[in-house]
GROMACS .gro file of C-alpha atoms in nm:
model
  409
    1MET     CA    1   7.889  12.157   3.836
    2LYS     CA    2   8.224  12.295   3.946
    3THR     CA    3   8.488  12.350   3.683
    4VAL     CA    4   8.847  12.444   3.724
    5HIS     CA    5   9.040  12.633   3.459
    6HIS     CA    6   9.415  12.640   3.495
    7THR     CA    7   9.604  12.913   3.315
    8ILE     CA    8   9.973  12.975   3.350
    9ALA     CA    9  10.166  13.281   3.237
   10GLN     CA   10  10.541  13.255   3.282
   11ARG     CA   11  10.813  13.502   3.210
   12LEU     CA   12  11.168  13.378   3.241
   13PRO     CA   13  11.491  13.570   3.208
   14CYS     CA   14  11.771  13.468   2.980
   15LYS     CA   15  12.125  13.413   3.099
   16THR     CA   16  12.368  13.700   3.084
   17LYS     CA   17  12.746  13.697   3.058
   18ASN     CA   18  12.940  13.519   3.333
   19ASN     CA   19  12.630  13.316   3.420
   20LEU     CA   20  12.470  13.608   3.602
   21LEU     CA   21  12.094  13.591   3.612
   22VAL     CA   22  11.897  13.913   3.618
   23THR     CA   23  11.529  13.863   3.661
   24SER     CA   24  11.208  14.030   3.749
   25ALA     CA   25  10.941  13.862   3.952
   26PHE     CA   26  10.728  13.656   3.718
   27LEU     CA   27  10.380  13.521   3.730
   28THR     CA   28  10.411  13.145   3.769
   29GLY     CA   29  10.050  13.052   3.811
   30ALA     CA   30   9.701  13.184   3.841
   31LEU     CA   31   9.432  12.942   3.948
   32LEU     CA   32   9.079  13.030   3.851
   33LEU     CA   33   8.792  12.881   4.049
   34THR     CA   34   8.445  12.922   3.906
   35GLY     CA   35   8.132  12.746   4.016
   36CYS     CA   36   7.769  12.775   4.107
   37GLN     CA   37   7.828  13.039   4.372
   38SER     CA   38   7.913  13.381   4.230
   39THR     CA   39   8.048  13.697   4.385
   40SER     CA   40   8.002  14.050   4.260
   41LEU     CA   41   8.306  14.234   4.130
   42GLY     CA   42   8.301  14.479   4.420
   43GLN     CA   43   8.286  14.199   4.678
   44SER     CA   44   8.567  14.015   4.505
   45ASN     CA   45   8.785  14.326   4.504
   46MET     CA   46   8.727  14.379   4.878
   47ALA     CA   47   8.796  14.012   4.953
   48ALA     CA   48   9.126  14.033   4.769
   49VAL     CA   49   9.236  14.315   4.995
   50LYS     CA   50   9.130  14.149   5.320
   51GLN     CA   51   9.263  13.796   5.264
   52ALA     CA   52   9.608  13.718   5.404
   53PRO     CA   53   9.887  13.558   5.196
   54SER     CA   54   9.879  13.251   5.421
   55VAL     CA   55   9.513  13.200   5.332
   56ALA     CA   56   9.593  13.241   4.963
   57LYS     CA   57   9.866  12.978   4.984
   58LYS     CA   58   9.643  12.726   5.163
   59THR     CA   59   9.349  12.790   4.931
   60LEU     CA   60   9.563  12.740   4.624
   61GLU     CA   61   9.719  12.424   4.767
   62THR     CA   62   9.376  12.274   4.836
   63ALA     CA   63   9.253  12.361   4.488
   64LEU     CA   64   9.561  12.215   4.319
   65GLN     CA   65   9.534  11.890   4.515
   66LYS     CA   66   9.165  11.853   4.427
   67GLN     CA   67   9.248  11.926   4.066
   68ARG     CA   68   9.459  11.610   4.041
   69ARG     CA   69   9.143  11.401   4.013
   70GLN     CA   70   8.945  11.646   3.803
   71SER     CA   71   8.929  11.676   3.427
   72PHE     CA   72   9.017  12.019   3.294
   73SER     CA   73   9.147  12.201   2.992
   74TYR     CA   74   9.453  12.420   3.009
   75HIS     CA   75   9.635  12.681   2.806
   76SER     CA   76   9.978  12.795   2.922
   77ASN     CA   77  10.218  13.053   2.783
   78LEU     CA   78  10.592  13.086   2.828
   79GLU     CA   79  10.758  13.421   2.766
   80ILE     CA   80  11.136  13.460   2.765
   81GLY     CA   81  11.275  13.809   2.802
   82ASN     CA   82  11.559  14.012   2.943
   83ASN     CA   83  11.392  14.351   2.948
   84GLN     CA   84  11.437  14.371   3.325
   85GLN     CA   85  11.812  14.334   3.282
   86PHE     CA   86  11.862  14.671   3.117
   87THR     CA   87  11.562  14.835   3.286
   88ASP     CA   88  11.716  14.781   3.629
   89ALA     CA   89  12.048  14.909   3.503
   90ASP     CA   90  11.885  15.225   3.368
   91VAL     CA   91  11.713  15.296   3.699
   92ASN     CA   92  11.981  15.200   3.947
   93THR     CA   93  12.312  15.251   3.767
   94SER     CA   94  12.452  15.555   3.588
   95THR     CA   95  12.673  15.487   3.288
   96GLU     CA   96  12.973  15.627   3.475
   97LYS     CA   97  12.934  15.363   3.746
   98MET     CA   98  12.906  15.071   3.504
   99ALA     CA   99  13.205  14.865   3.393
  100ALA     CA  100  13.362  15.031   3.090
  101SER     CA  101  13.642  14.784   3.014
  102ASP     CA  102  13.724  14.417   3.039
  103TYR     CA  103  13.988  14.488   3.304
  104VAL     CA  104  13.955  14.694   3.619
  105ASP     CA  105  14.290  14.873   3.575
  106GLU     CA  106  14.170  15.012   3.239
  107HIS     CA  107  13.831  15.130   3.362
  108CYS     CA  108  13.907  15.497   3.425
  109GLU     CA  109  14.077  15.558   3.091
  110GLU     CA  110  13.810  15.367   2.897
  111ALA     CA  111  13.527  15.549   3.077
  112HIS     CA  112  13.695  15.884   3.001
  113ASP     CA  113  13.736  15.798   2.631
  114GLN     CA  114  13.375  15.682   2.599
  115ALA     CA  115  13.243  15.997   2.766
  116TYR     CA  116  13.457  16.221   2.545
  117ALA     CA  117  13.353  16.032   2.231
  118ALA     CA  118  12.989  16.084   2.326
  119LEU     CA  119  13.054  16.457   2.369
  120ILE     CA  120  13.222  16.477   2.027
  121LEU     CA  121  12.920  16.304   1.871
  122GLN     CA  122  12.686  16.548   2.043
  123ALA     CA  123  12.889  16.843   1.913
  124GLU     CA  124  12.885  16.705   1.559
  125GLN     CA  125  12.508  16.661   1.571
  126GLN     CA  126  12.475  17.023   1.683
  127LYS     CA  127  12.728  17.128   1.415
  128LYS     CA  128  12.966  17.280   1.668
  129ASP     CA  129  13.330  17.237   1.767
  130VAL     CA  130  13.379  17.021   2.074
  131LEU     CA  131  13.631  17.279   2.201
  132ALA     CA  132  13.370  17.555   2.185
  133VAL     CA  133  13.291  17.742   2.504
  134ASP     CA  134  12.945  17.580   2.506
  135TYR     CA  135  13.108  17.254   2.612
  136ASP     CA  136  13.355  17.387   2.868
  137THR     CA  137  13.147  17.264   3.160
  138LYS     CA  138  13.103  16.915   3.016
  139ARG     CA  139  13.470  16.883   2.922
  140ASP     CA  140  13.571  16.991   3.271
  141SER     CA  141  13.326  16.741   3.423
  142ILE     CA  142  13.474  16.458   3.216
  143ARG     CA  143  13.827  16.558   3.318
  144GLN     CA  144  13.740  16.583   3.687
  145SER     CA  145  13.557  16.249   3.677
  146TYR     CA  146  13.868  16.091   3.528
  147PHE     CA  147  14.098  16.225   3.801
  148GLU     CA  148  13.848  16.121   4.068
  149CYS     CA  149  13.827  15.772   3.919
  150VAL     CA  150  14.207  15.732   3.902
  151ASP     CA  151  14.248  15.841   4.265
  152ALA     CA  152  13.970  15.603   4.371
  153TYR     CA  153  14.127  15.315   4.177
  154HIS     CA  154  14.468  15.366   4.340
  155ALA     CA  155  14.301  15.384   4.682
  156TRP     CA  156  14.104  15.068   4.608
  157ASN     CA  157  14.418  14.889   4.488
  158ASP     CA  158  14.612  14.996   4.799
  159HIS     CA  159  14.319  14.887   5.015
  160GLN     CA  160  14.382  14.528   4.908
  161TYR     CA  161  14.707  14.539   5.109
  162ASP     CA  162  14.628  14.806   5.369
  163SER     CA  163  14.279  14.804   5.517
  164ASP     CA  164  14.333  15.150   5.665
  165VAL     CA  165  14.319  15.309   5.319
  166LYS     CA  166  13.975  15.458   5.265
  167VAL     CA  167  13.782  15.406   4.942
  168ALA     CA  168  13.468  15.590   4.836
  169PRO     CA  169  13.174  15.346   4.879
  170ASP     CA  170  13.047  15.384   4.521
  171TYR     CA  171  13.390  15.311   4.373
  172GLN     CA  172  13.441  15.026   4.618
  173ALA     CA  173  13.119  14.869   4.488
  174LEU     CA  174  13.227  14.931   4.128
  175PHE     CA  175  13.579  14.788   4.147
  176ASP     CA  176  13.492  14.486   4.363
  177ASN     CA  177  13.417  14.187   4.137
  178TYR     CA  178  13.464  14.418   3.840
  179GLU     CA  179  13.464  14.142   3.578
  180ASP     CA  180  13.106  14.052   3.675
  181LYS     CA  181  12.971  14.404   3.627
  182GLN     CA  182  12.743  14.499   3.342
  183ARG     CA  183  12.881  14.713   3.061
  184PRO     CA  184  12.699  14.966   2.840
  185LEU     CA  185  12.760  14.731   2.547
  186ASP     CA  186  12.594  14.448   2.741
  187ARG     CA  187  12.291  14.668   2.793
  188LYS     CA  188  12.271  14.746   2.423
  189LYS     CA  189  12.308  14.380   2.327
  190ALA     CA  190  12.033  14.287   2.571
  191GLN     CA  191  11.800  14.543   2.415
  192LEU     CA  192  11.874  14.417   2.064
  193LEU     CA  193  11.824  14.054   2.169
  194ASP     CA  194  11.493  14.144   2.329
  195GLU     CA  195  11.365  14.338   2.027
  196TYR     CA  196  11.480  14.109   1.747
  197LEU     CA  197  11.453  13.761   1.897
  198LEU     CA  198  11.267  13.733   2.227
  199LYS     CA  199  10.970  13.967   2.174
  200PRO     CA  200  10.867  13.811   1.840
  201LEU     CA  201  10.894  13.462   1.994
  202SER     CA  202  10.604  13.299   2.176
  203ILE     CA  203  10.572  12.947   2.316
  204ASP     CA  204  10.252  12.794   2.445
  205SER     CA  205  10.081  12.463   2.507
  206GLN     CA  206   9.717  12.368   2.543
  207GLY     CA  207   9.520  12.052   2.585
  208ILE     CA  208   9.293  11.843   2.806
  209TYR     CA  209   9.380  11.647   3.121
  210GLN     CA  210   9.154  11.350   3.215
  211PRO     CA  211   9.312  11.171   3.514
  212MET     CA  212   9.026  10.930   3.581
  213ALA     CA  213   9.030  10.819   3.218
  214GLY     CA  214   9.408  10.803   3.219
  215LYS     CA  215   9.441  11.036   2.923
  216ALA     CA  216   9.595  11.373   2.844
  217THR     CA  217   9.656  11.574   2.531
  218MET     CA  218   9.897  11.855   2.456
  219LEU     CA  219   9.949  12.077   2.156
  220ALA     CA  220  10.287  12.241   2.203
  221SER     CA  221  10.365  12.524   1.964
  222ALA     CA  222  10.624  12.792   1.902
  223GLN     CA  223  10.577  13.097   1.683
  224TYR     CA  224  10.811  13.369   1.560
  225GLN     CA  225  10.643  13.675   1.411
  226ALA     CA  226  10.858  13.965   1.298
  227ARG     CA  227  10.784  14.219   1.027
  228ASN     CA  228  10.944  14.016   0.747
  229HIS     CA  229  10.949  13.671   0.900
  230HIS     CA  230  10.665  13.445   1.014
  231SER     CA  231  10.720  13.085   1.116
  232SER     CA  232  10.562  12.833   1.351
  233ILE     CA  233  10.590  12.471   1.456
  234ASN     CA  234  10.333  12.252   1.632
  235GLN     CA  235  10.381  11.921   1.809
  236PRO     CA  236  10.064  11.727   1.906
  237ILE     CA  237  10.110  11.478   2.191
  238TYR     CA  238   9.861  11.220   2.319
  239MET     CA  239   9.929  11.030   2.643
  240ASP     CA  240   9.753  10.705   2.735
  241PHE     CA  241   9.855  10.647   3.096
  242LYS     CA  242   9.649  10.330   3.144
  243ASN     CA  243   9.827  10.145   2.865
  244GLY     CA  244  10.157  10.323   2.919
  245ASP     CA  245  10.182  10.474   2.572
  246ILE     CA  246  10.272  10.816   2.434
  247TYR     CA  247  10.178  10.918   2.080
  248LEU     CA  248  10.376  11.187   1.899
  249TRP     CA  249  10.298  11.336   1.560
  250ALA     CA  250  10.581  11.178   1.364
  251ASP     CA  251  10.647  11.444   1.097
  252ASN     CA  252  10.871  11.654   1.324
  253PHE     CA  253  11.093  11.354   1.404
  254ALA     CA  254  11.107  11.197   1.059
  255ILE     CA  255  11.404  11.401   0.935
  256LEU     CA  256  11.612  11.331   1.245
  257ASN     CA  257  11.529  10.963   1.231
  258SER     CA  258  11.619  10.935   0.863
  259GLU     CA  259  11.948  11.119   0.922
  260LEU     CA  260  12.060  10.930   1.233
  261LEU     CA  261  11.893  10.588   1.236
  262ASP     CA  262  11.713  10.489   0.918
  263ASP     CA  263  11.837  10.631   0.587
  264LYS     CA  264  11.569  10.431   0.403
  265LEU     CA  265  11.277  10.578   0.596
  266GLY     CA  266  11.158  10.801   0.313
  267THR     CA  267  10.806  10.935   0.370
  268LYS     CA  268  10.676  10.637   0.571
  269TRP     CA  269  10.619  10.855   0.879
  270GLN     CA  270  10.440  11.137   0.702
  271ASN     CA  271  10.100  11.223   0.854
  272LYS     CA  272  10.125  10.941   1.107
  273TRP     CA  273  10.141  10.901   1.485
  274LEU     CA  274  10.455  10.763   1.646
  275LYS     CA  275  10.374  10.530   1.937
  276ILE     CA  276  10.625  10.510   2.222
  277ALA     CA  277  10.574  10.255   2.499
  278ILE     CA  278  10.656  10.407   2.838
  279ASP     CA  279  10.711  10.059   2.982
  280ASP     CA  280  10.832   9.786   2.749
  281GLY     CA  281  10.828   9.526   3.027
  282THR     CA  282  11.178   9.593   3.162
  283LEU     CA  283  11.065   9.816   3.452
  284PRO     CA  284  10.968   9.675   3.794
  285LYS     CA  285  10.601   9.602   3.857
  286GLY     CA  286  10.416   9.903   3.996
  287PHE     CA  287  10.685  10.148   3.885
  288GLY     CA  288  10.441  10.378   3.705
  289GLY     CA  289  10.219  10.415   4.011
  290GLU     CA  290  10.519  10.487   4.232
  291VAL     CA  291  10.638  10.756   3.991
  292ILE     CA  292  10.302  10.933   4.020
  293LYS     CA  293  10.302  10.904   4.401
  294SER     CA  294  10.659  11.033   4.423
  295HIS     CA  295  10.578  11.317   4.186
  296PHE     CA  296  10.286  11.440   4.397
  297ALA     CA  297  10.478  11.388   4.722
  298ALA     CA  298  10.765  11.600   4.588
  299LEU     CA  299  10.521  11.864   4.466
  300ASP     CA  300  10.351  11.885   4.807
  301ALA     CA  301  10.679  11.907   4.998
  302THR     CA  302  10.814  12.172   4.764
  303TYR     CA  303  10.493  12.371   4.788
  304ASP     CA  304  10.491  12.352   5.169
  305ALA     CA  305  10.844  12.492   5.178
  306ALA     CA  306  10.755  12.791   4.960
  307PRO     CA  307  10.751  13.127   5.145
  308VAL     CA  308  10.406  13.266   5.219
  309SER     CA  309  10.518  13.597   5.069
  310GLN     CA  310  10.501  13.442   4.720
  311PHE     CA  311  10.120  13.420   4.736
  312ASN     CA  312   9.852  13.685   4.729
  313TYR     CA  313   9.496  13.745   4.617
  314VAL     CA  314   9.451  13.961   4.310
  315ALA     CA  315   9.146  14.178   4.251
  316PRO     CA  316   8.991  14.127   3.904
  317ASN     CA  317   9.005  14.500   3.829
  318SER     CA  318   9.385  14.497   3.868
  319LEU     CA  319   9.451  14.212   3.623
  320ALA     CA  320   9.495  14.438   3.322
  321SER     CA  321   9.775  14.628   3.493
  322LEU     CA  322   9.984  14.324   3.591
  323SER     CA  323  10.335  14.291   3.454
  324PRO     CA  324  10.411  14.089   3.249
  325LYS     CA  325  10.086  14.155   3.067
  326LEU     CA  326   9.842  13.864   3.063
  327PRO     CA  327   9.743  13.718   2.724
  328ALA     CA  328   9.394  13.815   2.612
  329HIS     CA  329   9.256  13.459   2.628
  330GLN     CA  330   9.371  13.424   2.990
  331LEU     CA  331   9.252  13.768   3.094
  332SER     CA  332   8.900  13.704   2.962
  333ALA     CA  333   8.882  13.376   3.157
  334MET     CA  334   9.004  13.536   3.480
  335LEU     CA  335   8.780  13.844   3.492
  336PRO     CA  336   8.454  13.667   3.592
  337SER     CA  337   8.628  13.438   3.843
  338ASP     CA  338   8.534  13.433   4.211
  339GLN     CA  339   8.894  13.405   4.332
  340ILE     CA  340   9.225  13.483   4.169
  341ILE     CA  341   9.544  13.382   4.346
  342ARG     CA  342   9.885  13.477   4.218
  343ARG     CA  343  10.219  13.317   4.298
  344VAL     CA  344  10.528  13.525   4.221
  345GLN     CA  345  10.876  13.372   4.217
  346SER     CA  346  11.217  13.503   4.125
  347PHE     CA  347  11.414  13.282   3.890
  348GLY     CA  348  11.643  13.189   4.179
  349ASP     CA  349  11.344  13.079   4.388
  350TYR     CA  350  11.215  12.877   4.094
  351GLN     CA  351  11.550  12.700   4.052
  352THR     CA  352  11.567  12.624   4.425
  353SER     CA  353  11.219  12.472   4.426
  354GLN     CA  354  11.301  12.259   4.121
  355GLN     CA  355  11.618  12.129   4.287
  356LYS     CA  356  11.422  12.042   4.601
  357TYR     CA  357  11.160  11.863   4.392
  358MET     CA  358  11.424  11.657   4.209
  359GLN     CA  359  11.597  11.566   4.534
  360ILE     CA  360  11.277  11.440   4.698
  361PHE     CA  361  11.169  11.254   4.385
  362TYR     CA  362  11.510  11.090   4.347
  363ASP     CA  363  11.526  10.986   4.713
  364ARG     CA  364  11.186  10.815   4.697
  365ILE     CA  365  11.255  10.631   4.372
  366SER     CA  366  11.605  10.523   4.476
  367GLU     CA  367  11.475  10.391   4.808
  368LYS     CA  368  11.195  10.195   4.642
  369TYR     CA  369  11.393  10.073   4.339
  370PRO     CA  370  11.768  10.086   4.413
  371GLU     CA  371  11.843   9.882   4.102
  372LEU     CA  372  11.720  10.170   3.884
  373VAL     CA  373  11.971  10.422   4.016
  374GLN     CA  374  12.271  10.209   3.932
  375GLU     CA  375  12.446  10.371   3.640
  376PRO     CA  376  12.470  10.141   3.334
  377GLU     CA  377  12.796  10.062   3.162
  378PRO     CA  378  12.923  10.365   2.968
  379MET     CA  379  12.884  10.349   2.590
  380THR     CA  380  12.982  10.568   2.300
  381ALA     CA  381  12.705  10.727   2.093
  382PHE     CA  382  12.765  10.474   1.814
  383GLU     CA  383  12.752  10.180   2.057
  384SER     CA  384  12.426  10.311   2.201
  385ILE     CA  385  12.267  10.324   1.856
  386GLN     CA  386  12.386   9.973   1.769
  387ASN     CA  387  12.286   9.820   2.105
  388PRO     CA  388  11.908   9.757   2.131
  389LYS     CA  389  11.931   9.724   2.510
  390ALA     CA  390  12.039  10.088   2.531
  391PHE     CA  391  11.685  10.198   2.445
  392THR     CA  392  11.481   9.992   2.690
  393SER     CA  393  11.259  10.167   2.945
  394LYS     CA  394  11.482  10.046   3.227
  395SER     CA  395  11.805  10.172   3.070
  396ILE     CA  396  11.652  10.513   2.998
  397VAL     CA  397  11.536  10.547   3.359
  398GLN     CA  398  11.880  10.441   3.482
  399LYS     CA  399  12.050  10.701   3.266
  400ASN     CA  400  11.821  10.983   3.378
  401THR     CA  401  11.836  10.900   3.749
  402GLY     CA  402  12.211  10.866   3.717
  403TYR     CA  403  12.250  11.208   3.560
  404ASP     CA  404  12.009  11.376   3.801
  405LYS     CA  405  12.146  11.202   4.109
  406ARG     CA  406  12.200  11.436   4.404
  407PRO     CA  407  12.108  11.756   4.219
  408ASN     CA  408  12.222  11.973   4.510
  409GLU     CA  409  12.579  11.848   4.498
   0.00000   0.00000   0.00000
C-alpha cells in the first residue's frame, strides 16, 4: 500500500527597518514518497544527480495532485529568523561602507568618530595610550579614510547637478538611497533579536488529513524555550467538512470572549470544544464545493507559473547538511525515502506566488458569486458586536473578499 508523508520545513525572514526584506533561500516543502518499490541509497544518490529540475517539478506536481484524495498525516515546522540579514552584511559589506548616520551628509564624520572610538577602546584594552606610536598607522588610516569620504561625498553631491563629475563606484553605491542602507547598530539589533527571541521560538502543526471522509485535524503549537523561561501554547482544531463545522478547543478563546462579548461567561467554556458552523445557511448553495475547486485551480496555476529553477532532487546523504537544518523527526522520515524533491523560494518569490493565488481565487469566486464580493455597509466595532447579522457566514465572506479584492493593486 502506498503512503505519502508530507513534511514541511519553512524558514522566513523578519522585516527590517524601512520595510526592507533580507532573506535567504528557504526550504518550503519536501515531499516524501515511499511505497512497495525500494531503491538502494547509492542508486537514489545517483538518480538525484541525473534528474533534471523540470522532471522534479513535474513529479512533485503529480504527487501533490494525487495527494488531494489520499489520507495522510503531516507535521510542519515554521522557523522565523534574520540570521541571513547580518551574515550577508558581514560577508559582503565592510563596516566602513555601511551607513553610519541617519543622514547622508553626516556619514563621513560619524564613520570617523566610530572608527576612532573603536581604536580608543582597543588601546584601553591593551592598556596603552591611543597616541602611542603603535597606533600611528591606524590613526593615519582613519584620517585618510575621512578625507577620502568627504571628497567622495562632495563629488557625489555635485554629481546630482552635473553628470560629468566622477564619483568612485563604491561611494556612489553607498550614498545612493542612503537612508535605506543597513547600519552597524541594525546588525547588532538583528543579532540580539535572533538570539533572544527568534531562536528560542518554535512553531509547528501536526495532524491527519482524510479528504474522502471529509475530516482533518490540526494541533497547532508554539513554544519558547530560553535558559530561564519555558512556555508553550497548544490549539487543537477539528474540521468536519461534510457538515461544514469547525471545532476549536475553547479554553484559549474563553478569556477574550469574556472580556469582549460575555462578561458572565465564567468557566462555562473550560475543557470544552467550541463549534463554529462554516455555513449557517446564508451562503449560496454549492459555495463550499466551489471554494475547494477554486482553491485547487489557483494552486495549480500558481504552481505552473513557478520557475523550474526552484525545484531539484536531493540525495538522502546530503539531507543532514541542508540549511536551515531539518528537524530530527523530519530527517528520520526522509532518509529511507525513494525520492526527495526540494523547492526553494526567496521570500519575494513566496509573496508573488501568494498574490497570484489570491488573484485567481478572487476572480473565480467573484465571477461565480458576484453578490459575495459586494462590500457590506460599513459599521463601527461596537455596531458590529451589537448587530447579529454582522457575524453571518455571508457577511464574513463579503468582508474578506472585499479586503482582499485585487491584491495586486
